Short mmCIF file of C-alpha atoms and ligand atoms in Angstrom, two decimals:
data_model
loop_
_atom_site.label_atom_id
_atom_site.label_comp_id
_atom_site.label_asym_id
_atom_site.label_seq_id
_atom_site.Cartn_x
_atom_site.Cartn_y
_atom_site.Cartn_z
CA MET A 1 230.29 70.12 68.70
CA PRO A 2 227.00 69.87 70.60
CA ARG A 3 223.93 68.72 68.67
CA ALA A 4 221.57 71.68 68.71
CA MET A 5 217.85 71.70 68.00
CA VAL A 6 216.50 75.13 67.04
CA THR A 7 212.72 75.44 67.12
CA GLY A 8 211.49 78.37 65.06
CA GLY A 9 214.73 78.17 63.05
CA ALA A 10 212.96 79.31 59.85
CA GLY A 11 211.87 82.52 61.55
CA PHE A 12 213.59 85.87 61.95
CA ILE A 13 215.72 85.37 65.08
CA GLY A 14 215.94 81.57 64.94
CA SER A 15 217.37 81.58 61.40
CA HIS A 16 220.20 83.97 62.38
CA LEU A 17 220.99 81.71 65.33
CA VAL A 18 221.05 78.65 63.03
CA ASP A 19 223.48 80.45 60.70
CA ALA A 20 225.82 81.15 63.64
CA LEU A 21 225.67 77.54 64.88
CA VAL A 22 226.30 76.17 61.38
CA ARG A 23 229.31 78.51 61.03
CA ARG A 24 230.72 76.99 64.24
CA GLY A 25 230.30 73.52 62.70
CA ASP A 26 227.60 72.36 65.14
CA PRO A 27 225.10 69.77 63.85
CA VAL A 28 221.74 71.59 63.79
CA LEU A 29 218.16 70.37 63.46
CA ILE A 30 215.49 73.00 62.75
CA VAL A 31 211.90 72.27 63.76
CA ASP A 32 209.43 74.78 62.36
CA ASN A 33 205.90 74.51 60.94
CA LEU A 34 206.44 77.60 58.73
CA ILE A 35 203.34 79.35 60.06
CA THR A 36 205.26 82.64 60.04
CA GLY A 37 208.73 81.30 59.18
CA LYS A 38 209.99 81.07 55.61
CA ARG A 39 211.63 78.24 53.73
CA GLU A 40 214.12 80.70 52.21
CA ASN A 41 215.42 81.44 55.74
CA VAL A 42 216.35 77.80 56.27
CA ASN A 43 220.11 77.31 56.24
CA PRO A 44 220.89 74.58 53.68
CA ASP A 45 223.60 73.12 55.93
CA ALA A 46 221.14 72.42 58.74
CA ASP A 47 218.58 69.60 58.84
CA PHE A 48 215.04 70.85 58.58
CA GLU A 49 211.76 69.23 59.66
CA GLU A 50 208.49 70.98 58.91
CA THR A 51 206.75 69.93 62.11
CA ASP A 52 204.51 71.52 64.73
CA ILE A 53 206.14 71.59 68.18
CA ARG A 54 202.88 70.44 69.79
CA THR A 55 202.80 67.09 68.03
CA PRO A 56 204.03 63.59 68.93
CA ALA A 57 206.14 63.86 65.74
CA ALA A 58 208.09 66.76 67.29
CA ALA A 59 208.71 64.76 70.48
CA GLU A 60 209.87 61.86 68.30
CA LEU A 61 212.33 64.17 66.53
CA VAL A 62 213.82 65.08 69.91
CA ARG A 63 214.17 61.37 70.78
CA ARG A 64 215.82 60.58 67.45
CA PHE A 65 218.15 63.60 67.21
CA GLN A 66 219.01 63.56 70.96
CA PRO A 67 220.00 67.23 71.14
CA GLU A 68 222.43 68.28 73.85
CA ILE A 69 220.83 71.72 73.67
CA ILE A 70 217.42 73.00 72.57
CA PHE A 71 217.13 76.65 71.54
CA HIS A 72 213.41 77.28 71.77
CA HIS A 73 212.27 80.10 69.47
CA ALA A 74 209.05 78.69 67.97
CA ALA A 75 206.12 80.61 69.39
CA GLN A 76 202.80 82.29 68.89
CA MET A 77 204.15 85.81 69.35
CA ASP A 78 201.37 88.13 68.25
CA VAL A 79 200.05 89.99 71.32
CA ARG A 80 196.72 90.84 69.68
CA LYS A 81 196.19 87.28 68.53
CA SER A 82 196.88 86.09 72.08
CA VAL A 83 194.06 88.34 73.30
CA ALA A 84 191.69 87.12 70.56
CA ASP A 85 192.60 83.43 71.02
CA PRO A 86 194.32 82.79 74.37
CA LEU A 87 193.77 79.05 74.07
CA TYR A 88 195.82 78.86 70.86
CA ASP A 89 198.53 81.03 72.41
CA ALA A 90 198.80 78.76 75.46
CA ASP A 91 198.64 75.64 73.31
CA VAL A 92 201.63 76.65 71.19
CA ASN A 93 203.65 78.49 73.82
CA ILE A 94 203.11 76.31 76.89
CA ARG A 95 202.03 72.87 75.67
CA GLY A 96 204.54 73.00 72.79
CA LEU A 97 207.37 73.72 75.23
CA ILE A 98 206.38 70.94 77.64
CA ASN A 99 206.14 68.47 74.75
CA LEU A 100 209.80 69.19 73.88
CA LEU A 101 211.00 69.25 77.50
CA GLU A 102 209.46 65.87 78.30
CA ALA A 103 211.14 64.27 75.27
CA GLY A 104 214.41 66.12 75.98
CA THR A 105 214.66 64.88 79.56
CA GLU A 106 214.08 61.30 78.30
CA VAL A 107 217.12 61.46 76.02
CA GLY A 108 219.49 63.43 78.25
CA THR A 109 219.24 66.96 76.80
CA ARG A 110 221.40 69.08 79.09
CA GLN A 111 220.46 72.64 78.21
CA VAL A 112 217.53 74.75 77.08
CA VAL A 113 217.80 78.36 75.95
CA PHE A 114 214.40 79.98 75.75
CA ALA A 115 213.35 83.12 73.85
CA SER A 116 211.35 85.06 76.43
CA SER A 117 210.16 88.64 76.19
CA GLY A 118 211.34 91.49 78.40
CA GLY A 119 208.78 93.75 76.73
CA THR A 120 205.89 91.69 78.08
CA VAL A 121 206.79 89.80 81.29
CA TYR A 122 207.26 93.01 83.32
CA GLY A 123 204.23 94.89 82.00
CA GLU A 124 204.35 98.61 82.81
CA ALA A 125 207.49 98.67 84.98
CA ASP A 126 207.98 101.04 87.91
CA GLU A 127 211.65 101.48 87.05
CA VAL A 128 213.19 101.81 83.59
CA PRO A 129 215.70 100.39 82.70
CA THR A 130 214.12 97.40 84.40
CA THR A 131 216.09 94.69 86.23
CA GLU A 132 215.13 91.02 86.55
CA SER A 133 214.09 91.58 90.19
CA ALA A 134 211.27 93.95 89.16
CA PRO A 135 207.67 92.79 89.70
CA LEU A 136 206.34 90.54 86.93
CA ARG A 137 203.01 91.85 85.69
CA PRO A 138 202.32 90.60 82.16
CA GLU A 139 199.32 92.34 80.63
CA SER A 140 198.46 89.96 77.78
CA PRO A 141 197.95 86.21 77.40
CA TYR A 142 201.21 86.24 75.35
CA GLY A 143 203.10 87.74 78.32
CA VAL A 144 201.47 85.21 80.66
CA SER A 145 202.43 82.29 78.41
CA LYS A 146 206.05 83.51 78.15
CA LEU A 147 206.25 83.88 81.94
CA SER A 148 204.57 80.49 82.50
CA SER A 149 207.18 78.97 80.19
CA GLU A 150 209.92 80.46 82.37
CA TYR A 151 208.27 78.90 85.44
CA TYR A 152 208.13 75.52 83.70
CA LEU A 153 211.82 75.89 82.86
CA GLY A 154 212.42 76.65 86.57
CA TYR A 155 210.78 73.34 87.39
CA TYR A 156 212.80 71.38 84.80
CA GLY A 157 216.02 73.22 85.70
CA ARG A 158 215.76 72.63 89.44
CA GLY A 159 213.92 69.32 89.41
CA LYS A 160 215.44 67.51 86.45
CA GLY A 161 219.00 68.80 86.37
CA LEU A 162 218.78 70.83 83.15
CA SER A 163 220.49 74.16 82.57
CA CYS A 164 217.64 76.47 81.52
CA VAL A 165 218.36 80.04 80.47
CA SER A 166 215.40 82.29 79.66
CA LEU A 167 216.57 85.27 77.65
CA ARG A 168 214.15 88.18 77.96
CA TYR A 169 214.59 90.04 74.69
CA GLY A 170 213.79 93.68 74.06
CA ASN A 171 212.43 94.67 70.62
CA VAL A 172 214.64 92.73 68.25
CA TYR A 173 215.37 94.19 64.81
CA GLY A 174 217.51 93.30 61.81
CA PRO A 175 217.48 91.58 58.41
CA ARG A 176 214.70 89.00 57.75
CA GLN A 177 212.27 90.78 60.05
CA ASP A 178 208.97 90.78 58.21
CA PRO A 179 207.93 94.34 57.22
CA HIS A 180 204.42 93.18 56.26
CA GLY A 181 201.72 92.79 58.86
CA GLU A 182 202.17 92.65 62.60
CA ALA A 183 205.96 92.54 62.82
CA GLY A 184 208.17 95.03 64.62
CA VAL A 185 207.94 98.75 64.12
CA VAL A 186 211.47 99.03 62.69
CA ALA A 187 210.56 96.72 59.80
CA ILE A 188 207.17 98.36 59.21
CA PHE A 189 208.52 101.93 59.19
CA THR A 190 211.48 101.01 56.98
CA GLY A 191 209.22 99.21 54.49
CA LEU A 192 206.88 102.21 54.25
CA LEU A 193 209.64 104.81 54.07
CA LEU A 194 211.42 102.99 51.26
CA GLU A 195 208.15 102.88 49.34
CA GLY A 196 207.81 106.65 49.83
CA ARG A 197 204.75 106.15 52.03
CA ARG A 198 203.88 107.93 55.26
CA CYS A 199 204.18 106.10 58.61
CA LYS A 200 201.43 106.01 61.20
CA ILE A 201 202.22 106.66 64.86
CA PHE A 202 199.73 105.71 67.55
CA GLY A 203 199.39 108.08 70.51
CA ASP A 204 201.91 110.88 71.04
CA GLY A 205 204.85 108.72 69.91
CA GLU A 206 206.69 109.28 73.19
CA GLN A 207 206.23 105.64 74.25
CA THR A 208 209.68 104.01 74.53
CA ARG A 209 211.10 100.61 73.65
CA ASP A 210 214.49 98.91 73.89
CA TYR A 211 215.67 98.09 70.36
CA VAL A 212 218.29 95.35 70.29
CA HIS A 213 219.96 94.12 67.10
CA VAL A 214 219.55 90.46 66.13
CA HIS A 215 223.37 90.10 66.01
CA ASP A 216 223.47 90.83 69.75
CA VAL A 217 220.56 88.48 70.42
CA VAL A 218 222.43 85.66 68.65
CA SER A 219 225.57 86.36 70.69
CA ALA A 220 223.49 86.19 73.89
CA ASN A 221 222.22 82.74 72.81
CA LEU A 222 225.77 81.54 72.13
CA ALA A 223 226.96 82.92 75.47
CA ALA A 224 224.07 81.12 77.20
CA MET A 225 225.14 77.89 75.49
CA GLU A 226 228.75 78.32 76.61
CA ARG A 227 228.29 79.81 80.05
CA GLY A 228 224.69 79.07 81.10
CA PRO A 229 224.74 77.97 84.76
CA GLU A 230 223.10 74.81 86.17
CA GLY A 231 219.47 75.24 87.21
CA ALA A 232 217.25 77.96 85.82
CA ILE A 233 217.90 81.63 85.31
CA SER A 234 216.19 84.55 83.53
CA LEU A 235 218.29 87.30 81.97
CA ASN A 236 217.43 90.53 80.18
CA VAL A 237 218.81 90.92 76.66
CA GLY A 238 218.50 94.57 75.76
CA THR A 239 220.52 97.76 75.59
CA ALA A 240 219.12 99.65 78.64
CA MET A 241 218.43 102.54 76.23
CA PRO A 242 214.82 103.66 75.94
CA THR A 243 214.04 105.05 72.47
CA SER A 244 210.76 106.76 71.64
CA VAL A 245 208.77 105.89 68.53
CA ASN A 246 209.15 109.52 67.38
CA THR A 247 212.96 109.30 67.65
CA LEU A 248 213.01 105.92 65.92
CA HIS A 249 210.93 107.29 63.05
CA ALA A 250 213.14 110.35 62.68
CA MET A 251 216.29 108.19 62.51
CA LEU A 252 214.81 105.79 59.97
CA ALA A 253 213.40 108.62 57.83
CA ASP A 254 216.86 110.15 57.81
CA PHE A 255 218.54 106.91 56.68
CA ALA A 256 215.82 105.86 54.23
CA GLY A 257 215.31 109.35 52.86
CA GLY A 258 211.54 108.98 53.05
CA ASP A 259 208.62 111.13 54.18
CA PRO A 260 209.66 112.85 57.44
CA ASP A 261 206.00 113.59 58.36
CA VAL A 262 203.79 111.10 60.11
CA GLU A 263 200.10 110.33 60.33
CA ARG A 264 198.89 110.47 63.94
CA ALA A 265 196.34 107.96 65.20
CA PRO A 266 194.70 107.49 68.63
CA ALA A 267 196.76 105.59 71.20
CA ARG A 268 196.21 101.84 71.17
CA GLU A 269 194.53 100.46 74.25
CA GLY A 270 196.84 98.56 76.59
CA GLU A 271 200.05 99.66 74.87
CA LEU A 272 203.05 99.91 77.22
CA GLN A 273 204.35 103.43 77.79
CA ARG A 274 207.92 102.71 78.81
CA SER A 275 210.21 99.75 78.30
CA ALA A 276 213.99 99.31 78.51
CA LEU A 277 215.99 96.44 79.95
CA ASP A 278 218.95 96.58 82.32
CA PHE A 279 221.46 93.99 81.10
CA SER A 280 223.89 93.97 84.09
CA LYS A 281 222.89 90.45 85.11
CA ALA A 282 223.55 89.01 81.63
CA ARG A 283 226.92 90.79 81.67
CA GLU A 284 227.77 89.31 85.07
CA VAL A 285 226.54 85.75 84.39
CA LEU A 286 227.28 85.33 80.67
CA GLY A 287 229.87 88.04 80.01
CA TRP A 288 227.44 89.37 77.40
CA ARG A 289 226.80 92.96 76.39
CA PRO A 290 225.18 94.49 73.31
CA GLU A 291 227.66 95.69 70.71
CA VAL A 292 225.56 97.23 67.96
CA GLN A 293 224.79 100.93 68.44
CA LEU A 294 221.21 101.78 67.46
CA CYS A 295 222.18 104.28 64.76
CA ASP A 296 224.63 101.80 63.15
CA GLY A 297 222.14 98.95 63.35
CA LEU A 298 219.31 101.01 61.86
CA ARG A 299 221.51 102.41 59.09
CA SER A 300 222.71 98.97 58.05
CA TYR A 301 219.16 97.58 58.28
CA VAL A 302 217.86 100.30 55.93
CA GLU A 303 220.71 99.59 53.49
CA HIS A 304 219.96 95.88 53.63
CA MET A 305 216.26 96.47 52.98
CA ARG A 306 217.01 98.87 50.13
CA ALA A 307 219.26 96.27 48.50
CA HIS A 308 216.75 93.42 48.91
CA ARG A 309 213.59 95.28 47.94
CA ALA A 310 211.42 93.72 45.25
CA PRO A 311 211.83 95.81 42.08
CA GLY A 312 209.04 98.22 41.11
N1 NAD B 401 211.07 89.73 67.54
C1 NAD B 401 211.10 90.24 68.76
O1 NAD B 401 211.25 91.45 68.94
C2 NAD B 401 210.95 89.33 69.97
C3 NAD B 401 210.94 89.93 71.24
C4 NAD B 401 210.82 89.12 72.36
C5 NAD B 401 210.73 87.74 72.22
N2 NAD B 401 210.72 87.19 70.96
C6 NAD B 401 210.61 85.72 70.85
O2 NAD B 401 211.62 85.25 69.98
C7 NAD B 401 211.13 84.09 69.29
C8 NAD B 401 211.35 84.26 67.79
O3 NAD B 401 210.64 85.39 67.34
P1 NAD B 401 210.80 85.98 65.85
O4 NAD B 401 210.71 87.44 65.95
O5 NAD B 401 211.97 85.36 65.21
O6 NAD B 401 209.44 85.48 65.19
P2 NAD B 401 209.16 84.60 63.90
O7 NAD B 401 207.66 84.57 63.73
O8 NAD B 401 209.98 85.04 62.76
O9 NAD B 401 209.67 83.16 64.38
C9 NAD B 401 208.86 82.24 65.06
C10 NAD B 401 208.99 80.91 64.35
O10 NAD B 401 208.24 79.92 65.04
C11 NAD B 401 207.55 79.12 64.10
N3 NAD B 401 206.38 78.52 64.76
C12 NAD B 401 205.30 79.17 65.27
N4 NAD B 401 204.44 78.28 65.79
C13 NAD B 401 205.00 77.05 65.64
C14 NAD B 401 204.59 75.74 65.98
N5 NAD B 401 203.43 75.50 66.60
N6 NAD B 401 205.40 74.69 65.66
C15 NAD B 401 206.60 74.92 65.02
N7 NAD B 401 207.02 76.14 64.65
C16 NAD B 401 206.23 77.20 64.97
C17 NAD B 401 207.18 80.07 62.98
O11 NAD B 401 206.92 79.44 61.74
C18 NAD B 401 208.43 80.96 62.91
O12 NAD B 401 209.39 80.46 62.01
C19 NAD B 401 209.67 83.92 69.69
O13 NAD B 401 209.63 82.96 70.72
C20 NAD B 401 209.30 85.28 70.23
O14 NAD B 401 208.27 85.19 71.20
C21 NAD B 401 210.82 87.96 69.84
#
């Protein structure tokens, strides 16, 4: 039963991972400052510290808890905010990571699993589905900070004997994703459709993304914990299936029974046109593959949201 620290464990993906670790019986410590995470997501059978990963207090928590493995999900993950305030983005995403890694290497942490982003480290890829050997051309400070974190993990993996697995997620969707504000398009569309409101699509709606269910993302984290190799490695966690925003909207409107029409708005500057992730390397190294079909995942997400909607 390895002691696991989960940063960002009050957030969307991190909280699902905590639930899975708790179910296995692993002792879990969540470190999260609740800037976007929610107290109600915190699993009551895990320890929880409301702490910022950049602080000496967070490093002290690592020294005290002595995790065998750190799952690092805490992040500044808003692309537009990273453009408006690149210093804050780098502070949280790069300095926060190094703070934990330095403390972890002091107390013998053996493994780090890092939530990277396949949608941003490649930029506009020449080939879709994209493999890990494709050129890395992040187009936002957020993408640069995720990629820099992977490079730091390369240094700690090779130089300090840690096993570091960077999982490059596609667009993750599922319960607890925040439908308000900047969160993923699946949550935003579903929220609007269930309220009987019309969705807005930027550009022609033919831009594609790789939508991967949070259940599959959690299983990739568990596989990385069990089968992550020595040294450092980066692996795509997606479905290899590009889905356009128009198709996604049509599927969600069908399941939610909402307004099938959309409001069209001008394309957003700098938005990627095509993104999908080849997962052959994760299959080979971790024995992982996605299991949730998009239509099943979306249908169950809509049902979940319908059941948990605030009345009125
Ligand atoms: N959701 C996606 O589609 C997606 C795609 C690719 C990568 N990721 C990565 O997965 C991770 C989790 O994303 P999510 O979608 O669950 O987002 P989320 O916002 O729900 O979770 C992030 C968590 O980190 C916490 N946090 C932020 N700054 C912190 C700080 N300085 N100190 C301590 N805690 C802090 C937040 O309170 C939140 O609970 C992030 O690293 C993100 O970059 C997500």
